[in-house]
Coordinates of C-alpha atoms in Angstrom, one line a residue:
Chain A
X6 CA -12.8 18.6 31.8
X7 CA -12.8 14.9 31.2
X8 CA -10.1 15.1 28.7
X9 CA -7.9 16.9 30.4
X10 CA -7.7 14.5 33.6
X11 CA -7.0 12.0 31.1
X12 CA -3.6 14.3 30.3
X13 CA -2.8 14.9 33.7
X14 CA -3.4 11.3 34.9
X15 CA -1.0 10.6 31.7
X16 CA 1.8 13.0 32.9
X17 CA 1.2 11.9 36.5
X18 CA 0.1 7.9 36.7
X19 CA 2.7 5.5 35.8
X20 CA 0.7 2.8 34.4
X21 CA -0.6 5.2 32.2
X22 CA 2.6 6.9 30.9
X23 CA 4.0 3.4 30.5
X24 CA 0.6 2.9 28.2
X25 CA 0.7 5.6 26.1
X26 CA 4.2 5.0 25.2
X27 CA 3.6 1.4 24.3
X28 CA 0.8 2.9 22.3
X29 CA 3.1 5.0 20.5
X30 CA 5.7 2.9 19.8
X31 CA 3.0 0.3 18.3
X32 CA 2.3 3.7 16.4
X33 CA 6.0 4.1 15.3
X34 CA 6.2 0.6 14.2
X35 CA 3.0 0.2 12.1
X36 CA 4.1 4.0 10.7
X37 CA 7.4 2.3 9.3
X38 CA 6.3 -1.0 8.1
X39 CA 2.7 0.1 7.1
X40 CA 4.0 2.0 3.7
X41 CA 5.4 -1.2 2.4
X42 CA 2.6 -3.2 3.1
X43 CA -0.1 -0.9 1.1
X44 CA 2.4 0.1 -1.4
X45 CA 2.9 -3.9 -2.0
X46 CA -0.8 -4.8 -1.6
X47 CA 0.0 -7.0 0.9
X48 CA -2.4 -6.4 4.3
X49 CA -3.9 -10.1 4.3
X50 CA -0.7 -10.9 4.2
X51 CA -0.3 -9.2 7.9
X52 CA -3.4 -10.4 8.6
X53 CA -2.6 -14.0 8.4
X54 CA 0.4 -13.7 10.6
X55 CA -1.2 -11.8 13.3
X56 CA -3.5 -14.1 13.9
X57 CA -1.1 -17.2 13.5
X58 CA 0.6 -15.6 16.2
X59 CA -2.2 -16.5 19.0
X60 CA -0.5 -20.3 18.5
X61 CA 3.0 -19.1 19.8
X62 CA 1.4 -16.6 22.3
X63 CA -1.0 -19.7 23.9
X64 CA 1.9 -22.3 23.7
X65 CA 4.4 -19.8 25.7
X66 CA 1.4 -19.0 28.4
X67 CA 0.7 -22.5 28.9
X68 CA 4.4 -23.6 29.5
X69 CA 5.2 -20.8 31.4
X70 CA 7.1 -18.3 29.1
X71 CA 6.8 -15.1 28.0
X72 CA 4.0 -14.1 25.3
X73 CA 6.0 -11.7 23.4
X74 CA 8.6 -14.3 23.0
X75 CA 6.2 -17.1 21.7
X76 CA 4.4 -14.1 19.6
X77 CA 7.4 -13.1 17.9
X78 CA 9.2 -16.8 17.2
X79 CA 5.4 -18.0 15.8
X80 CA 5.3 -14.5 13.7
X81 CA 9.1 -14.9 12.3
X82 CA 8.1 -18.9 11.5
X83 CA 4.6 -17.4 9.6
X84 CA 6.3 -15.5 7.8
X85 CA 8.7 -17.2 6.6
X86 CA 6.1 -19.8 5.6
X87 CA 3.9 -17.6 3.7
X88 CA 7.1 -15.7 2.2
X89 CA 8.6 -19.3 0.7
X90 CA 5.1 -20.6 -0.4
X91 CA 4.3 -16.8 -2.2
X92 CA 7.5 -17.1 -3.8
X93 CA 7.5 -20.9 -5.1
X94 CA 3.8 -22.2 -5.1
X95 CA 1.8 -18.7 -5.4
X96 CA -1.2 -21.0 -6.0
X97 CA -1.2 -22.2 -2.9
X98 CA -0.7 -18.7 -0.8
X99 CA -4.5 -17.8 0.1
X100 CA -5.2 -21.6 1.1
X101 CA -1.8 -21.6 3.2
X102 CA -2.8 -18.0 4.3
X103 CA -6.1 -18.9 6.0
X104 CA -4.8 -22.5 7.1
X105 CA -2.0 -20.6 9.2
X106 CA -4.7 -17.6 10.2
X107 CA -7.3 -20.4 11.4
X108 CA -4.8 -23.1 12.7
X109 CA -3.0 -20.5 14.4
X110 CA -5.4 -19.6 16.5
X111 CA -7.5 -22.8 17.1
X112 CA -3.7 -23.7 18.6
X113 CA -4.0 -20.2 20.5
X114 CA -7.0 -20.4 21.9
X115 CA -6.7 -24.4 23.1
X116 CA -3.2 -23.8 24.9
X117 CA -5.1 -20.6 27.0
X118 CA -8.3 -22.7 27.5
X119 CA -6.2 -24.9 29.6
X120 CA -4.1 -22.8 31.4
X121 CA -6.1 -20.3 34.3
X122 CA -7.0 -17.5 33.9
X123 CA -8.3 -18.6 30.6
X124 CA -11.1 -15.5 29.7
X125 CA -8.8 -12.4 30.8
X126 CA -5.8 -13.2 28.7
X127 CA -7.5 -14.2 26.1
X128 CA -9.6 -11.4 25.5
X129 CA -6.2 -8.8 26.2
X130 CA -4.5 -11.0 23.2
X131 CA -7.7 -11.0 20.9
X132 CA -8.5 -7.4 21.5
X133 CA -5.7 -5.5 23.4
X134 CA -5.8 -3.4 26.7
X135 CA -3.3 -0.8 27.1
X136 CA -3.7 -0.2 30.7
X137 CA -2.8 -3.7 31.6
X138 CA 0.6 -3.4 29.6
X139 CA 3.2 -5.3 32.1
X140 CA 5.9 -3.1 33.6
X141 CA 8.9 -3.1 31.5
X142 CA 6.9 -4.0 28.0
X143 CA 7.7 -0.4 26.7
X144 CA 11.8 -0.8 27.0
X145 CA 11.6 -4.4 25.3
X146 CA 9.6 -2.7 22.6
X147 CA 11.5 0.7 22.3
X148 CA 14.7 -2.1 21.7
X149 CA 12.7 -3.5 18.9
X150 CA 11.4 -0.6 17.2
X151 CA 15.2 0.5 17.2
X152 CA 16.1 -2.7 15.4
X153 CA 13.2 -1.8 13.1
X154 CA 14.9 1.3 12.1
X155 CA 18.3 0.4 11.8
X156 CA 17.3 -2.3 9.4
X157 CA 15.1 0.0 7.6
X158 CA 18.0 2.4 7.1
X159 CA 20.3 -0.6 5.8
X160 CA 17.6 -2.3 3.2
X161 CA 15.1 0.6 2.4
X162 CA 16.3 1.6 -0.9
X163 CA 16.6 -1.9 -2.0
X164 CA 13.2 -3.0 -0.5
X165 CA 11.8 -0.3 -2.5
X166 CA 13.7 -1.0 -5.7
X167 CA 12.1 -4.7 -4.9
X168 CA 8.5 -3.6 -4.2
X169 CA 8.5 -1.1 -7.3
X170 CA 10.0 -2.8 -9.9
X171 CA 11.2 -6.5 -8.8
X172 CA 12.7 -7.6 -12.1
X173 CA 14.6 -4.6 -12.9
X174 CA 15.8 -5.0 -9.1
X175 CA 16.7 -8.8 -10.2
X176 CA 18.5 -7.6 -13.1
X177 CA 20.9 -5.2 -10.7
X178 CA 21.4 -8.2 -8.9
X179 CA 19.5 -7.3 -6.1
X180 CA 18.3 -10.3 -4.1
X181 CA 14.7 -9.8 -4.7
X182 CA 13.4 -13.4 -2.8
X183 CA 15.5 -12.9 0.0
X184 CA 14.5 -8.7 0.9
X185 CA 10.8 -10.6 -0.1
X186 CA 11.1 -12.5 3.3
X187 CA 12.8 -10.2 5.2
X188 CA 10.0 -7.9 4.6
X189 CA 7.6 -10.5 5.5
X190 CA 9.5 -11.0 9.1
X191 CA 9.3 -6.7 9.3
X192 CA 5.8 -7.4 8.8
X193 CA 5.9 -10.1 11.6
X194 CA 7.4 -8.2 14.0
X195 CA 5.7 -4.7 13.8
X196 CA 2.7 -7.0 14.0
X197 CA 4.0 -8.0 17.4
X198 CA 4.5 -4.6 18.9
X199 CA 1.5 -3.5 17.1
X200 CA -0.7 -5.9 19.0
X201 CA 0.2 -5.2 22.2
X202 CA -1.2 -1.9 22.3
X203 CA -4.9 -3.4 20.1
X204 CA -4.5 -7.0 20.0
X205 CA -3.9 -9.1 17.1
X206 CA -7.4 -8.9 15.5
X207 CA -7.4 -5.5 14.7
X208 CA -3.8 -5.0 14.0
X209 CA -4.5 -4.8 10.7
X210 CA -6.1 -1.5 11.0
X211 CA -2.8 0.0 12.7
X212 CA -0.5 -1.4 10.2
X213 CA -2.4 0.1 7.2
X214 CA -4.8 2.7 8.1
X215 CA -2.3 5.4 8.4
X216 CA -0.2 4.4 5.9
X217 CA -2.9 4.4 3.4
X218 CA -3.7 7.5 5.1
X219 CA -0.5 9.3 4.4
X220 CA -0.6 7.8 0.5
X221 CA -3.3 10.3 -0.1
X222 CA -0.9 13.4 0.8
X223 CA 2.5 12.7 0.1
X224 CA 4.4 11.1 -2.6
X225 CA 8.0 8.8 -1.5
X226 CA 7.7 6.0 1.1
X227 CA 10.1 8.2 4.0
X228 CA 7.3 10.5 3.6
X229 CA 4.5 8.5 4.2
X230 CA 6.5 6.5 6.8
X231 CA 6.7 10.2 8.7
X232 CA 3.0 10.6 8.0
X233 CA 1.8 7.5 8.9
X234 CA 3.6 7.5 12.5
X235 CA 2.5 10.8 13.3
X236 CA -1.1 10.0 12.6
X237 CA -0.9 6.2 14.0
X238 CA 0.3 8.4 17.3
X239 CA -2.4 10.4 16.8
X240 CA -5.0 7.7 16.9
X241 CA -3.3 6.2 19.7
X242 CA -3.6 9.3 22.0
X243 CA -6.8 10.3 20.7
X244 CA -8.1 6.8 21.3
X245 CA -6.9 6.4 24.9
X246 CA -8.0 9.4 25.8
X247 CA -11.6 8.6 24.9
X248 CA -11.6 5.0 25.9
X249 CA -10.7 6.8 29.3
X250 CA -13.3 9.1 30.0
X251 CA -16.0 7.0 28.7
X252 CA -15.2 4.0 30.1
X253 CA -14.5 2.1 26.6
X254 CA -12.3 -0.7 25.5
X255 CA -8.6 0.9 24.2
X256 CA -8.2 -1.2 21.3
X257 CA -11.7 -0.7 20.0
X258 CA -11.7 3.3 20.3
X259 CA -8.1 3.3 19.4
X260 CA -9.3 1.8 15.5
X261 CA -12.4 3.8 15.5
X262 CA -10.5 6.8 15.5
X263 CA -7.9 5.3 12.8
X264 CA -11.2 4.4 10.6
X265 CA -12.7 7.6 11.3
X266 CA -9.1 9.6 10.3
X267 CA -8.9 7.5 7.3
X268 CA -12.4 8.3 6.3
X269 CA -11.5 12.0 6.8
X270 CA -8.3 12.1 4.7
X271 CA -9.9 10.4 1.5
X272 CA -12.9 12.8 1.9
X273 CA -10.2 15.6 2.3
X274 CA -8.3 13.9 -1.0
X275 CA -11.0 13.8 -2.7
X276 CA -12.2 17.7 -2.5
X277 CA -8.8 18.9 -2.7
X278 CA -8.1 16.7 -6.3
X279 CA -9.3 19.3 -8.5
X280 CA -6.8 22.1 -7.2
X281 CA -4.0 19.8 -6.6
X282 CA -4.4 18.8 -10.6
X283 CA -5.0 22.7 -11.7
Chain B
X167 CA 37.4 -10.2 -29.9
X168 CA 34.0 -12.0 -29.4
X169 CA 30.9 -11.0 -30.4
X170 CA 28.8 -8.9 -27.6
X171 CA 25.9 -11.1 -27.8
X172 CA 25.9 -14.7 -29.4
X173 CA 22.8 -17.1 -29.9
X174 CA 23.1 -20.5 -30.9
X175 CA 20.2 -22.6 -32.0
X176 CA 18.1 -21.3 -29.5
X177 CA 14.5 -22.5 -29.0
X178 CA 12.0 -21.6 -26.1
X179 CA 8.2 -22.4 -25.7
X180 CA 5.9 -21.4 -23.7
X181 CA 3.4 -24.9 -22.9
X182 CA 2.8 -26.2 -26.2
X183 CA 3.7 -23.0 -28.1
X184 CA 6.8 -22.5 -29.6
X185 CA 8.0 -19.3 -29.6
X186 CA 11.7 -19.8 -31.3
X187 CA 12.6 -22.2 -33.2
X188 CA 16.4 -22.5 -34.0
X189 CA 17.3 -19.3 -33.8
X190 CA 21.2 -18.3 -34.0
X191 CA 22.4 -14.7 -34.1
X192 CA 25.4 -12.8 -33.7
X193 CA 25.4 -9.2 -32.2
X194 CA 28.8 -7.5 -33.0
X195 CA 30.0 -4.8 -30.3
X196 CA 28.9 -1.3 -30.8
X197 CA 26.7 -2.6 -33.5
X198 CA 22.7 -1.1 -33.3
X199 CA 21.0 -3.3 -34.2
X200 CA 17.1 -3.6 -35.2
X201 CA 14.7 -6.6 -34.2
X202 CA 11.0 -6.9 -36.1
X203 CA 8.9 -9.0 -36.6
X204 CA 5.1 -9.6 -36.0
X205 CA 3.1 -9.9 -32.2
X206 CA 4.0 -13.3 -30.8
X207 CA 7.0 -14.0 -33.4
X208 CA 9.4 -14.3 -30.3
X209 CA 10.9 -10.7 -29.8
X210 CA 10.5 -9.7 -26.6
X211 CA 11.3 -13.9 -25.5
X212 CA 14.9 -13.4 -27.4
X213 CA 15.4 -10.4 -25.5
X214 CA 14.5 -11.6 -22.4
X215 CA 16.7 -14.9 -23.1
X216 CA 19.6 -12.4 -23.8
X217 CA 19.1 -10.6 -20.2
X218 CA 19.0 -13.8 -18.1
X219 CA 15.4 -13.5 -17.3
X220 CA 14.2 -16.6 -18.9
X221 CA 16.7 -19.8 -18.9
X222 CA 17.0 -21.4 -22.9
X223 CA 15.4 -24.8 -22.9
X224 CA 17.7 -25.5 -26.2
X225 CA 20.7 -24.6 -27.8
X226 CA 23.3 -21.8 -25.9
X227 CA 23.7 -17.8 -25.2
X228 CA 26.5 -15.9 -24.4
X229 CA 26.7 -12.6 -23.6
X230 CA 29.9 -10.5 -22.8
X231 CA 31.6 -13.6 -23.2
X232 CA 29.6 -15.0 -20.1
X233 CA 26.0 -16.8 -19.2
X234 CA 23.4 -13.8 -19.5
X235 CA 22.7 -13.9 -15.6
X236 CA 26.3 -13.1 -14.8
X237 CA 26.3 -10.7 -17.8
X238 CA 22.9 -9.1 -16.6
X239 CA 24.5 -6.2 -14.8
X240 CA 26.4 -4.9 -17.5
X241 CA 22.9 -4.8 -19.5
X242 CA 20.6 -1.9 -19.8
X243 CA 17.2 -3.0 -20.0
X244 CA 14.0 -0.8 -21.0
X245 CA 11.1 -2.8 -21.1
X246 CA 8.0 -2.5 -23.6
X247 CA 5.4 -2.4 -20.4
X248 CA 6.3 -0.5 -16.8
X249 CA 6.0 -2.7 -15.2
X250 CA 4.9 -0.9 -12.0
X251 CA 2.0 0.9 -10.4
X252 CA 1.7 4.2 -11.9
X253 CA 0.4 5.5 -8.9
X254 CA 3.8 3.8 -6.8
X255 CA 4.9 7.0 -4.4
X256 CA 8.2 7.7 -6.2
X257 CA 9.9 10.7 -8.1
X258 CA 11.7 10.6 -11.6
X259 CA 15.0 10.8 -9.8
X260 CA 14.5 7.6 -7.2
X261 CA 13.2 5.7 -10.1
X262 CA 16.8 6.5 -12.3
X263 CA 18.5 6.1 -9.0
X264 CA 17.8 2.5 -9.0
X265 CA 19.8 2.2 -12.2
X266 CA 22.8 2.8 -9.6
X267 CA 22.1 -0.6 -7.9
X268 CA 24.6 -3.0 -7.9
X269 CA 27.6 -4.7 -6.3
X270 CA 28.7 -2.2 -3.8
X271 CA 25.9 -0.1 -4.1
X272 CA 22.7 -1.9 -2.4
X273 CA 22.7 -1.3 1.6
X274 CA 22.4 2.3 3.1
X275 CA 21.8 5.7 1.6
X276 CA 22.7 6.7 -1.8
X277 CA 25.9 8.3 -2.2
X278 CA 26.2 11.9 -3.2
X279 CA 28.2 10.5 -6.2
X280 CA 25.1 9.0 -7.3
X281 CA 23.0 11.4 -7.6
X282 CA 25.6 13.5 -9.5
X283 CA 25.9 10.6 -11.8
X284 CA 22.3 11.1 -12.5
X285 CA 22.1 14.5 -13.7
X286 CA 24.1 14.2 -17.0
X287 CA 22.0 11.0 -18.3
X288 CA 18.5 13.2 -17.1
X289 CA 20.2 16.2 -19.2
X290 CA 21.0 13.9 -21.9
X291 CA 17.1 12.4 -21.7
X292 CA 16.1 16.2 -21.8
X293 CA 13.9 15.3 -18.7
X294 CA 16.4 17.0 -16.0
X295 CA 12.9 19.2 -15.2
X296 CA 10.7 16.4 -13.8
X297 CA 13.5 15.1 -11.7
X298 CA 11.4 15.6 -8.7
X299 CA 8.5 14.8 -10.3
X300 CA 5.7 11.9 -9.6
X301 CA 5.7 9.7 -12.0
X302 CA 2.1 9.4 -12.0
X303 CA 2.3 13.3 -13.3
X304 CA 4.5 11.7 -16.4
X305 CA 3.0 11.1 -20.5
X306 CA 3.6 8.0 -21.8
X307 CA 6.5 9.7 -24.1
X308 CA 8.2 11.6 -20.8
X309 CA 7.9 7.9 -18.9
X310 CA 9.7 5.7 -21.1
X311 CA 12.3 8.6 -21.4
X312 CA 12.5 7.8 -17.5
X313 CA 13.1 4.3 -17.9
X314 CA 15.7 4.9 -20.3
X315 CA 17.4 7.2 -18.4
X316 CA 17.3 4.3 -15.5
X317 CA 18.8 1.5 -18.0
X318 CA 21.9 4.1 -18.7
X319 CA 22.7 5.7 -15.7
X320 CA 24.4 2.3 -15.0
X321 CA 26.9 2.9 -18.3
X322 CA 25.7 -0.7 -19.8
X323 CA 28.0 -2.2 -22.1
X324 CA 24.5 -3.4 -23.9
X325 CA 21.3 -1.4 -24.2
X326 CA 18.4 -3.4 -24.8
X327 CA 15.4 -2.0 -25.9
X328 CA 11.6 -3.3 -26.1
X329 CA 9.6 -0.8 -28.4
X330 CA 11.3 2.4 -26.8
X331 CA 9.3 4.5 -28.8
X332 CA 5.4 3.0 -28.5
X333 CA 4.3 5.8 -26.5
X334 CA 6.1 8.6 -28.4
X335 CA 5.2 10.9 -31.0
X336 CA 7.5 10.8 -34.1
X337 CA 9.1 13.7 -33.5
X338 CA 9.7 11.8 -30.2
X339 CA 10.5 8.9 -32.5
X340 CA 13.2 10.6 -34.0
X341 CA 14.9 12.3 -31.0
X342 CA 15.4 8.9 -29.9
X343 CA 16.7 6.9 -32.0
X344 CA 19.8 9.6 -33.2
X345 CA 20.2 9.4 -29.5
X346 CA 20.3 5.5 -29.7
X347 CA 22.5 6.4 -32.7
X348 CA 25.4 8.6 -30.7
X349 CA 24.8 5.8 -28.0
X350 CA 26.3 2.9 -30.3
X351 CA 29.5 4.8 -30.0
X352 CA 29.8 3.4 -26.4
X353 CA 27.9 0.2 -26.2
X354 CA 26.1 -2.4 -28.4
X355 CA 22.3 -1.3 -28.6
X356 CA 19.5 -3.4 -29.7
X357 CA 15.7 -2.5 -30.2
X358 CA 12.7 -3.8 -30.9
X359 CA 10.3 -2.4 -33.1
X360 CA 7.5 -2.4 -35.5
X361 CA 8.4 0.1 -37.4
X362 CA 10.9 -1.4 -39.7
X363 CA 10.8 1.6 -42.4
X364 CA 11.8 3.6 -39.8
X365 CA 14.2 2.0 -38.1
X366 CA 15.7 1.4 -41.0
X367 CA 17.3 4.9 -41.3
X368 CA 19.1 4.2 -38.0
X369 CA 20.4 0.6 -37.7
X370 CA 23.1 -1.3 -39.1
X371 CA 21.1 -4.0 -39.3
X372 CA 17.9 -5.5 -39.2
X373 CA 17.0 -8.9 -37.8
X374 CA 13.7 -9.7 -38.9
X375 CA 12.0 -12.6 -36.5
X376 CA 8.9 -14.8 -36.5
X377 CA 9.7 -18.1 -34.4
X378 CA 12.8 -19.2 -36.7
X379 CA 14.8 -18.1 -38.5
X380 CA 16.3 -17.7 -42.0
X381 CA 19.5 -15.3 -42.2
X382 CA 18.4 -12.9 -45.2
X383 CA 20.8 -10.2 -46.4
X384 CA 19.4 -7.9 -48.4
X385 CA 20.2 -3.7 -49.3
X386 CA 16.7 -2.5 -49.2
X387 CA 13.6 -3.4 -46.9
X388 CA 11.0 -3.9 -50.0
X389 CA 7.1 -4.3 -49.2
X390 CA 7.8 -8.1 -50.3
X391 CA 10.4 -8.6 -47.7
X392 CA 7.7 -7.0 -45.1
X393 CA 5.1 -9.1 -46.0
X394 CA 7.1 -11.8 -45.9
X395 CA 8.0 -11.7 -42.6
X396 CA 4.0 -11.2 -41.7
X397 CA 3.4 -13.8 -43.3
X398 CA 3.4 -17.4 -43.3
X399 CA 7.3 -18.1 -44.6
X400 CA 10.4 -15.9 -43.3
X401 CA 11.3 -15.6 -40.1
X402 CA 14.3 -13.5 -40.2
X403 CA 16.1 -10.8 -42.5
X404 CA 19.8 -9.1 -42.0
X405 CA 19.1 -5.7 -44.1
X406 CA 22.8 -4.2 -44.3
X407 CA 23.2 -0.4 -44.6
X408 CA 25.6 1.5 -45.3
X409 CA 26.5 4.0 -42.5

């Protein structure tokens, strides 16, 4: 069976192992962040800096460095950008949005043109490949998405009092603007991890699909944070594993299968509304 | 002592449109006091003047003897709209948790003490059976009930209260406001309303606003006084009962 060499190849091939566990912590990542983001209504938002981020990305290949590090300092800068404009010229968010989306990667895509191996790289940032991960991506990210949690254990209660309800938060004296930003920068780096495993076009898809997935079962963001990593995983596996045995591109398959499951879940929510009203 | 709440010559508008014009008012501690007046006469501005949220353009506020933004935590604030998604994924209790926010209480997990804290104010709310509740599964009545529970659990040393009761029935009604009425015991309490025969019963006093303001004492609320105040001429009434 074609599946199941896929699983053995998994257990037994390095490079593979080493891609499914990039592809799950990208899963872990999105699950955590994801619930803010649909809960706020925020998904351009995530949109705009993931594709701002080909500018730090192309300027770090060109000069040498590492792409996660230029991905992750351009990220941090979009988002603080888009988190300050939001919060003191909201008029100006969508035009500042889709400046930093378009700019971002007009920078991107010049800095790779002119270093070699233009077409290759380019294409892994814009749509991801899994089995090309370099050796030693999945510890740098496992250190991340442990940052991510121990943040997320520190702020979550405020972040949601923020999200829910941000002048009551205000009133309490909770520092509404600020935890605004910092969940922008969340945003910007699970949109780092996230894109090495699909690249940073379709990143969007893995930061709210299974979110908005697990928003049509449970009811508290923990839940759906549980929920939405389990099924991001889910997608991940599911994906590889077809991408593998016919011979498709990872990060394509991997959000089919997220589209698909997200389809399935609101079908499922939808036939199940009457008895979970009675 | 100083009053709990003290406006002087206030005035706010919004663009072009004034809102309050010269408004002054005192708000003794413990006192319950009743705000009316018609749509757009500037009740739910003064309130949000009082709680920080907007700053004065003229004249001065103090409340608990300080600006209303250092005061603000000492408040209790229900507000006439949610002003949330119904729909937000959270329970009655998370949503009266975050009445426990505050100075030394914002990083981490709640504290066992807080959710003990919570369970006498949903008893007192008689809403202690939807604490686990969605609050998308909530009436209108059981929901502000909710966000009342939420001003409290932080023991303000001011409720303040924007149409508590729009969403109840006036059995509802009533439940309320002799809870509003024990409340005063404890802590200055203010609503808004439009229902100034009713609150009547309840209140010490009655401050009747539409954009200024002319202090009015008076025994009785009379139709005259009501449509007065709906009309063109005065602003604001003090109704004094005895209680």
């Amino acid at each position: 069976m074609a599946f199941q060499d896929f699983f053995h190849a998994a257990l037994t091939e390095p490079f593979l192992r080493q891609a499914l566990l990039v592809g799950l912590l990208a899963a872990l990542a999105g699950g955590l962040i994801g619930p803010y983001v649909v809960v706020k209504r925020i998904g351009y938002l995530g949109g705009g800096i993931a594709h701002t981020v080909l500018a730090g990305m192309g300027i770090a290949y060109f000069l040498g460095g590492s792409p996660i590090v230029g991905a992750f300092i351009c990220a941090l800068v979009a988002a603080v950008i888009i988190g300050v404009i939001s919060l003191y010229s909201p008029r100006e968010e969508d035009t500042v949005i889709n400046a930093l989306w378009a700019v971002g990667m007009s920078v991107g895509v010049l800095f790779i043109s002119q270093t070699p191996g233009y077409s290759t790289n380019l294409t892994s940032y814009l749509f991801g490949n899994l089995l090309l991960t370099p050796p030693g991506l999945a510890s740098v990210l496992s250190a991340i998405v442990a940052g991510l949690v121990l943040v997320l254990l520190l702020v979550h209660r405020s972040l949601t009092a923020v999200i829910f309800d941000e002048e009551f938060a205000s009133l309490r004296g909770v520092p509404a603007r600020t935890l605004y930003i910092l969940l922008l920068c969340l945003v910007a780096v699970s949109v780092v991890v996230l894109l090495q495993a699909i690249g940073l076009i379709m990143v969007i898809a893995l930061l709210t699909l299974p979110a908005a997935l697990a928003g049509h079962h449970v009811r508290s963001i923990s839940a759906m944070m549980l929920i939405a990593s389990l099924a991001g995983m889910l997608f991940i596996v599911v994906g590889m594993a077809i991408s593998w045995v016919a011979d498709l591109p990872s990060g394509a398959t991997i959000v089919l299968v997220a589209g698909l499951g997200y389809f399935v879940s609101i079908s499922v929510q939808h036939l199940l509304k009457p008895y979970r009203q009675g | 002592m100083t009053d709990a709440i003290q406006l002087d010559n206030i005035s706010f508008s919004y663009g072009s449109q004034r809102v309050l014009d010269d408004v002054s008012l005192s708000v003794r501690h413990r006192e319950f006091m009743g705000l009316i007046g018609p749509n757009g006469g500037g009740k739910s501005t003064l309130l949000r003047l009082i709680l920080g949220l907007l700053p004065p353009q003229e004249g001065r506020i103090s409340v608990l003897d300080t600006t209303p933004r250092r005061a603000a935590r000492r408040l209790g604030y229900v507000p006439q709209f949610a002003r949330f998604a119904r729909s937000f994924p959270i329970s009655v209790e998370d949503v009266v948790l975050m009445g426990r926010l505050g100075q030394g209480n914002m990083w981490g997990f709640w504290k066992r003490s807080d959710r003990h804290a919570i369970t006498d104010i949903l008893d007192l709310l008689e809403i202690t059976h939807l604490r686990s509740r969605h609050i998308e599964a909530l009436s209108g009545g059981q929901m502000q009930r909710v966000l009342i529970a939420r001003a409290l659990v932080a023991n303000p040393e001011i409720l303040l209260l924007d149409e508590p009761t729009a969403s109840v029935d006036r059995h509802g009604e009533t439940s309320l406001f002799e809870l509003f009425s024990t409340l005063k015991k404890n802590m200055t309490v203010m609503v808004i309303s439009h229902d100034l025969g009713f609150i009547s019963d309840y209140v010490d006093r009655v401050a009747c606003l539409n954009q200024s303001l002319v202090m009015h004492p008076t025994a009785a609320v009379t139709a005259d006084t009501i449509n007065q105040l709906y009309g063109e001429q005065v602003q604001m009434v003090h109704h004094h009962h005895a209680h």
